[in-house]
PDB file of C-alpha atoms in Angstrom:
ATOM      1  CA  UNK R   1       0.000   0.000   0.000  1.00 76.00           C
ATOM      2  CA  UNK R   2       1.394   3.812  -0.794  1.00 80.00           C
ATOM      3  CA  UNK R   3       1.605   5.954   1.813  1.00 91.00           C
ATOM      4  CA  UNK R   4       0.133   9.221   1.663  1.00 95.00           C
ATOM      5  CA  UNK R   5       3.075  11.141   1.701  1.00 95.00           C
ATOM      6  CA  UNK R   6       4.523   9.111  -0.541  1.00 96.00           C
ATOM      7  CA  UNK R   7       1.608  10.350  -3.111  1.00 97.00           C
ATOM      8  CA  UNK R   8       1.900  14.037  -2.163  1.00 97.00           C
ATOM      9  CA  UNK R   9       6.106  13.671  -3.000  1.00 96.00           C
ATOM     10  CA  UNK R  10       5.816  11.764  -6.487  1.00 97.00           C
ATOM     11  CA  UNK R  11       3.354  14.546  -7.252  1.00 98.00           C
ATOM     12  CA  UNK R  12       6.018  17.355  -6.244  1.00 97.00           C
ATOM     13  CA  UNK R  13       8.390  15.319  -8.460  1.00 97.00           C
ATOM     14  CA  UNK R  14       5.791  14.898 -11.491  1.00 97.00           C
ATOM     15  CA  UNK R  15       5.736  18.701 -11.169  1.00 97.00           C
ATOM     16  CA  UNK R  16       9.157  19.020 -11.349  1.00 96.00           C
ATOM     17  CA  UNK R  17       9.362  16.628 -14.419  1.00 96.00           C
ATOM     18  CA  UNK R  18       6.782  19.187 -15.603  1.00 96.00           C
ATOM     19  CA  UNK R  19       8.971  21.888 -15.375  1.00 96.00           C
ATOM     20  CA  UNK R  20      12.311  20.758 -16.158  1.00 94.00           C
ATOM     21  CA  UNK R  21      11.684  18.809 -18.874  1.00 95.00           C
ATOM     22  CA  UNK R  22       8.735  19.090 -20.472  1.00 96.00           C
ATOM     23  CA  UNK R  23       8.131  22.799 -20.090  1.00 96.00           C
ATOM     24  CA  UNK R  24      11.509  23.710 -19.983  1.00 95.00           C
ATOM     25  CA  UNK R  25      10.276  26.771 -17.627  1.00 95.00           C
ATOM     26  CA  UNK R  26      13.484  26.150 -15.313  1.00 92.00           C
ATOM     27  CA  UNK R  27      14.960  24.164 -12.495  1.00 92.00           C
ATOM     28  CA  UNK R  28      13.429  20.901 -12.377  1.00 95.00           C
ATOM     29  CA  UNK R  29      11.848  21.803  -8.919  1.00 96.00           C
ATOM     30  CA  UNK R  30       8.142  20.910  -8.115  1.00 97.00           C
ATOM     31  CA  UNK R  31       6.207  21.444  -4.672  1.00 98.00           C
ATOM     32  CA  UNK R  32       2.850  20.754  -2.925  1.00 98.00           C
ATOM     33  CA  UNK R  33       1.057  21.618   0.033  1.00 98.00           C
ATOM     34  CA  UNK R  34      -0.917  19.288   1.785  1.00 98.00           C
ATOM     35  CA  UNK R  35      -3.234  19.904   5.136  1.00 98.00           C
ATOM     36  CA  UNK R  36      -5.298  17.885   6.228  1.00 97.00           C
ATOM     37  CA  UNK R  37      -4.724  15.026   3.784  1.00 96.00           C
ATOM     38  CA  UNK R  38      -5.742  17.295   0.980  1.00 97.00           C
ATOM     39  CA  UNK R  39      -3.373  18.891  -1.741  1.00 98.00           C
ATOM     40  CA  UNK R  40      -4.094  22.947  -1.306  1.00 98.00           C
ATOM     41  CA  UNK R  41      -1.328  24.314  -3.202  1.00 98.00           C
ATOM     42  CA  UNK R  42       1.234  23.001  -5.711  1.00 98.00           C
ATOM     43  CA  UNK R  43       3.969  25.117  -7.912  1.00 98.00           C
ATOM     44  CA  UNK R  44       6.588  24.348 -10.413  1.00 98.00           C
ATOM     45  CA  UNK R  45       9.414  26.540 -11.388  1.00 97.00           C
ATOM     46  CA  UNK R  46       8.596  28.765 -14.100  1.00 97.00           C
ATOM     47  CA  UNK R  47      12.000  31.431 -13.658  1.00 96.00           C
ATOM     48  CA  UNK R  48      12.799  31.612 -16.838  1.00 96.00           C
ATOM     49  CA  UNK R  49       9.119  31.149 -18.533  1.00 96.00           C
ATOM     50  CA  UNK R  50       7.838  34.147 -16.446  1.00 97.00           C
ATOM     51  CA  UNK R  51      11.048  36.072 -15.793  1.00 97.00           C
ATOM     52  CA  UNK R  52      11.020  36.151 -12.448  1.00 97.00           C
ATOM     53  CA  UNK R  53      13.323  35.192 -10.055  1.00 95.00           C
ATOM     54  CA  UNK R  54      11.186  34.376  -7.362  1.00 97.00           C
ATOM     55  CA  UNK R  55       8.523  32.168  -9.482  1.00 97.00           C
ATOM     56  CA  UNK R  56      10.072  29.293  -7.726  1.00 97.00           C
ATOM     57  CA  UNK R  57       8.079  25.942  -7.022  1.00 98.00           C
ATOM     58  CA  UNK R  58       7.776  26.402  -3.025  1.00 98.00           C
ATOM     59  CA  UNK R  59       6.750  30.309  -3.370  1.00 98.00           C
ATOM     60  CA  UNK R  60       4.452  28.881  -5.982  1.00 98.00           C
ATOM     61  CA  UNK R  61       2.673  26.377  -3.916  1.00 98.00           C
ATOM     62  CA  UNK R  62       2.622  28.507  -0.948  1.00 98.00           C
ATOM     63  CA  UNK R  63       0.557  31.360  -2.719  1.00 98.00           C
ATOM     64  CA  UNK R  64      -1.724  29.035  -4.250  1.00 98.00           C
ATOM     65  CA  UNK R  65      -2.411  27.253  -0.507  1.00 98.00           C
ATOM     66  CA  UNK R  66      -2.581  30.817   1.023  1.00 98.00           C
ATOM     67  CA  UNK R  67      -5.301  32.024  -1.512  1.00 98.00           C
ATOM     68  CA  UNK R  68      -7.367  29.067  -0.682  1.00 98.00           C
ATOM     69  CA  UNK R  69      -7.046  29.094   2.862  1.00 98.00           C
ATOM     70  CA  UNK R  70      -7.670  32.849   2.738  1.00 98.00           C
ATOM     71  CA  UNK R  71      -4.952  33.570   5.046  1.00 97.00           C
ATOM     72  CA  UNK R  72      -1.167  34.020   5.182  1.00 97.00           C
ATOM     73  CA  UNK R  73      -0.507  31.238   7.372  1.00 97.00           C
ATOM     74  CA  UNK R  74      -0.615  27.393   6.997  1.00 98.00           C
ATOM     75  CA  UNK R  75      -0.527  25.983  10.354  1.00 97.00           C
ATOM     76  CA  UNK R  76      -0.810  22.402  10.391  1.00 97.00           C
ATOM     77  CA  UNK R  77       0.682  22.402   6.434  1.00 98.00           C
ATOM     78  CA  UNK R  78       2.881  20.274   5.425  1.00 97.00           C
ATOM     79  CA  UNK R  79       5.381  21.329   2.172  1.00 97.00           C
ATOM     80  CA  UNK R  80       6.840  18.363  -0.139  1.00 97.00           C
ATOM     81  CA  UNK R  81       8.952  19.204  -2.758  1.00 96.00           C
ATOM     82  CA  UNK R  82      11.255  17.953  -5.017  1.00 96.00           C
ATOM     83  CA  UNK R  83      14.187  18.990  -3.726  1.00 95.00           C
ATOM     84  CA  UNK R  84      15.590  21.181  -0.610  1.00 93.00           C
ATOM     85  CA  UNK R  85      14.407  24.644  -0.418  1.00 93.00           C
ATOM     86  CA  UNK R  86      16.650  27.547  -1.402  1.00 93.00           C
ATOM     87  CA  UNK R  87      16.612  29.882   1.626  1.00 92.00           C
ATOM     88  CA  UNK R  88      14.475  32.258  -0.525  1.00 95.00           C
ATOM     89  CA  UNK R  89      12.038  29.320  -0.339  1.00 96.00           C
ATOM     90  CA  UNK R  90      12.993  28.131   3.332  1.00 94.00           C
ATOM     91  CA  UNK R  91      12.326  31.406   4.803  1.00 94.00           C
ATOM     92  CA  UNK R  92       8.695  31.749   2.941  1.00 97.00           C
ATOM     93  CA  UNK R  93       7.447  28.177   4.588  1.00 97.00           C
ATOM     94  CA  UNK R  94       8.957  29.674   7.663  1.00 95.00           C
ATOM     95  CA  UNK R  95       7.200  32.909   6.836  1.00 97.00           C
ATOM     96  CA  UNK R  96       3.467  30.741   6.523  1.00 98.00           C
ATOM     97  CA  UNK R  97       4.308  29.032   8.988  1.00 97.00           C
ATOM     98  CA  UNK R  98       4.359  25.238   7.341  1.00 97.00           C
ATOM     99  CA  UNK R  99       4.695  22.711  10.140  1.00 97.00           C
ATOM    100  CA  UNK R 100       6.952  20.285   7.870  1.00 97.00           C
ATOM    101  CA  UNK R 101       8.934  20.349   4.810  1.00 97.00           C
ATOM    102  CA  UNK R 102       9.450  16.905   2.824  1.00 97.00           C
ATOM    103  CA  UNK R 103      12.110  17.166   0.433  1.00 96.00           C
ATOM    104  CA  UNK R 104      13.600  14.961  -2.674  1.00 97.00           C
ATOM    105  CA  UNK R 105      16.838  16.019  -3.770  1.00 95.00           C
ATOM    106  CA  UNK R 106      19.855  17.443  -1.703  1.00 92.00           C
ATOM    107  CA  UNK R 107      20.877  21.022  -2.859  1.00 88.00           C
ATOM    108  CA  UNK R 108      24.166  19.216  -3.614  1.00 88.00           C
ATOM    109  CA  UNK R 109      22.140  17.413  -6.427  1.00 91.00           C
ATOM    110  CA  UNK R 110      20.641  20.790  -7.779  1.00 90.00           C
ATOM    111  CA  UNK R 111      24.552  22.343  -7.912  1.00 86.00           C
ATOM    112  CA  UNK R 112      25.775  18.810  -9.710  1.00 90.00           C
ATOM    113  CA  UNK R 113      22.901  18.335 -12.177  1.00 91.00           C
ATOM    114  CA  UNK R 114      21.804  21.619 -13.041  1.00 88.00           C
ATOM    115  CA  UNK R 115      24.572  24.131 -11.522  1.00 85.00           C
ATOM    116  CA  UNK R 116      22.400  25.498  -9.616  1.00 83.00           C
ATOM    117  CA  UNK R 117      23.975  27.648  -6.885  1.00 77.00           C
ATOM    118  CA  UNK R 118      21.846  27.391  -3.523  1.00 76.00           C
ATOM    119  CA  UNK R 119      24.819  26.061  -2.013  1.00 75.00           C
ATOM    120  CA  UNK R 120      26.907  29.322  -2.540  1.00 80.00           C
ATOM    121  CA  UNK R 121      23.560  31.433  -1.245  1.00 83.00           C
ATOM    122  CA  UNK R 122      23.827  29.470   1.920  1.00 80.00           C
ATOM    123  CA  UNK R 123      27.153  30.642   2.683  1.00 84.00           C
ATOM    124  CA  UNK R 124      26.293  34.273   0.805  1.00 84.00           C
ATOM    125  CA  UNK R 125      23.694  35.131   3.606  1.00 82.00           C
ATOM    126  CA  UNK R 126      25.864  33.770   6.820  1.00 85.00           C
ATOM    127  CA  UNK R 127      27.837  37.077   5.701  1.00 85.00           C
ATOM    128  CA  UNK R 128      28.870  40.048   7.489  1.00 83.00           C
ATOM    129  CA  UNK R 129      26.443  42.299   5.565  1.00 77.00           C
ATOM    130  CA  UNK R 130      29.153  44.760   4.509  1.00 80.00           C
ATOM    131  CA  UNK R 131      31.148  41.828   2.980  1.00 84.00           C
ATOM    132  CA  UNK R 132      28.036  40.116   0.944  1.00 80.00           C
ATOM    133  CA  UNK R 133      28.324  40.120  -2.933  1.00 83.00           C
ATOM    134  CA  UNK R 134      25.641  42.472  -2.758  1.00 81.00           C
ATOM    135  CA  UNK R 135      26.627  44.767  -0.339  1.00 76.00           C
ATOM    136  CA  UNK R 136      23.650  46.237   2.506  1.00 74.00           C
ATOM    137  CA  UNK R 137      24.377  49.245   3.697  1.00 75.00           C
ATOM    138  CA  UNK R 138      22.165  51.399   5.916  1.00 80.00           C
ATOM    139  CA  UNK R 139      20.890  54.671   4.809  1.00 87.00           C
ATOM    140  CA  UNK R 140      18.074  57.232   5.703  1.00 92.00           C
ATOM    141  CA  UNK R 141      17.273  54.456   9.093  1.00 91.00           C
ATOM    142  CA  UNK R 142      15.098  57.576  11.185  1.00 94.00           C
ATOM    143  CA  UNK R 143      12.570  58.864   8.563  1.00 92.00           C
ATOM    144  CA  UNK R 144      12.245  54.932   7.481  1.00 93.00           C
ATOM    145  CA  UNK R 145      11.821  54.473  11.929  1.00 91.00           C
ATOM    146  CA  UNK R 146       9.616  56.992  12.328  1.00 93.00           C
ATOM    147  CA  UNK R 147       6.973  55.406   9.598  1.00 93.00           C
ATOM    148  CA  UNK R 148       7.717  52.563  12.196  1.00 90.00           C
ATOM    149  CA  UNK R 149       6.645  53.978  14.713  1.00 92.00           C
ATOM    150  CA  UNK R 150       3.550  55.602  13.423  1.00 93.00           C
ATOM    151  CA  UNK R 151       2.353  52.013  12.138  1.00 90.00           C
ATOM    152  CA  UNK R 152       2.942  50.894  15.815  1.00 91.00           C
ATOM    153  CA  UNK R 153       0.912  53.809  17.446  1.00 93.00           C
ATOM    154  CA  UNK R 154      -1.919  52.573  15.212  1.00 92.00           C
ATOM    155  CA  UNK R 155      -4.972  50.409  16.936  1.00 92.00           C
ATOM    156  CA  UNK R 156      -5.627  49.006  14.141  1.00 90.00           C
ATOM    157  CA  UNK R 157      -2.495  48.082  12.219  1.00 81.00           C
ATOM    158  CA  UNK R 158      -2.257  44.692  10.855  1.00 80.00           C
ATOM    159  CA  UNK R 159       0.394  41.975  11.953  1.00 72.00           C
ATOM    160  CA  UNK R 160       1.374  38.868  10.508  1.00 70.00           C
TER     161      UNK R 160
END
């Protein structure tokens, strides 16, 4: 008998064949979300088909779960995908708050198969920020404060 989960991850990975191969749209990277034993979201990467950076599989699946659940958060979600988040994509689950991540291939797979660099964005972000390849530097920090601390004097301001 096939496990549930085991369903949920060959669909990630069908999605990933989807985009990879037969689309062509990038990485071959699929994702779904699943709560409550029901898919709610699922994403492939379409970088290079939409040109955008960010179209990535999990930040695919996580707005599609988010729109149906009608809310920014996916407590009690559960993320499989087809192969380990990119921080970009670790920090969004984070973000909705998924309760598990499932994952296929290592990053180390991504980098040998497809060249894909998540491994050097790993070690990019544990950066000093002055020393990053994109450097951060801050600039104009009281006007930006002050909007700050307007939106906190406000009864009504929203928080996620």
């Amino acid at each position: 008998m096939i496990e549930p989960k085991e369903v949920y991850m060959h669909r990630a990975i069908e999605l990933s064949q989807h985009a990879g191969l037969t689309e062509n749209s990038g990485g071959a990277f699929g994702a779904v979300i699943v709560k409550d034993g029901e898919i709610i979201g699922e994403g492939y990467n379409q970088v290079i088909k939409k040109n955008d950076p960010t179209w990535h599989a999990e930040i695919e699946a996580i707005r599609s779960a988010c729109n149906k659940t009608g809310s920014p958060h996916l407590e009690g979600a559960i993320l499989y995908t087809s192969s380990e988040p990119c921080p970009m994509c670790y920090a969004a689950a984070c973000w909705a708050h998924v309760q598990h991540i499932f994952f296929a291939a290592h990053v180390e797979d991504a980098k040998k198969y497809g060249n894909f660099e998540d491994i050097d964005l790993y070690r990019e972000i544990r950066k000093d920020p002055k020393g990053r390849l994109i450097k951060s530097t801050e600039f104009l920090r009281e006007p930006a404060v002050e909007i700050w601390k307007q939106f906190a004097a406000m009864s009504n301001h929203v928080h996620y």
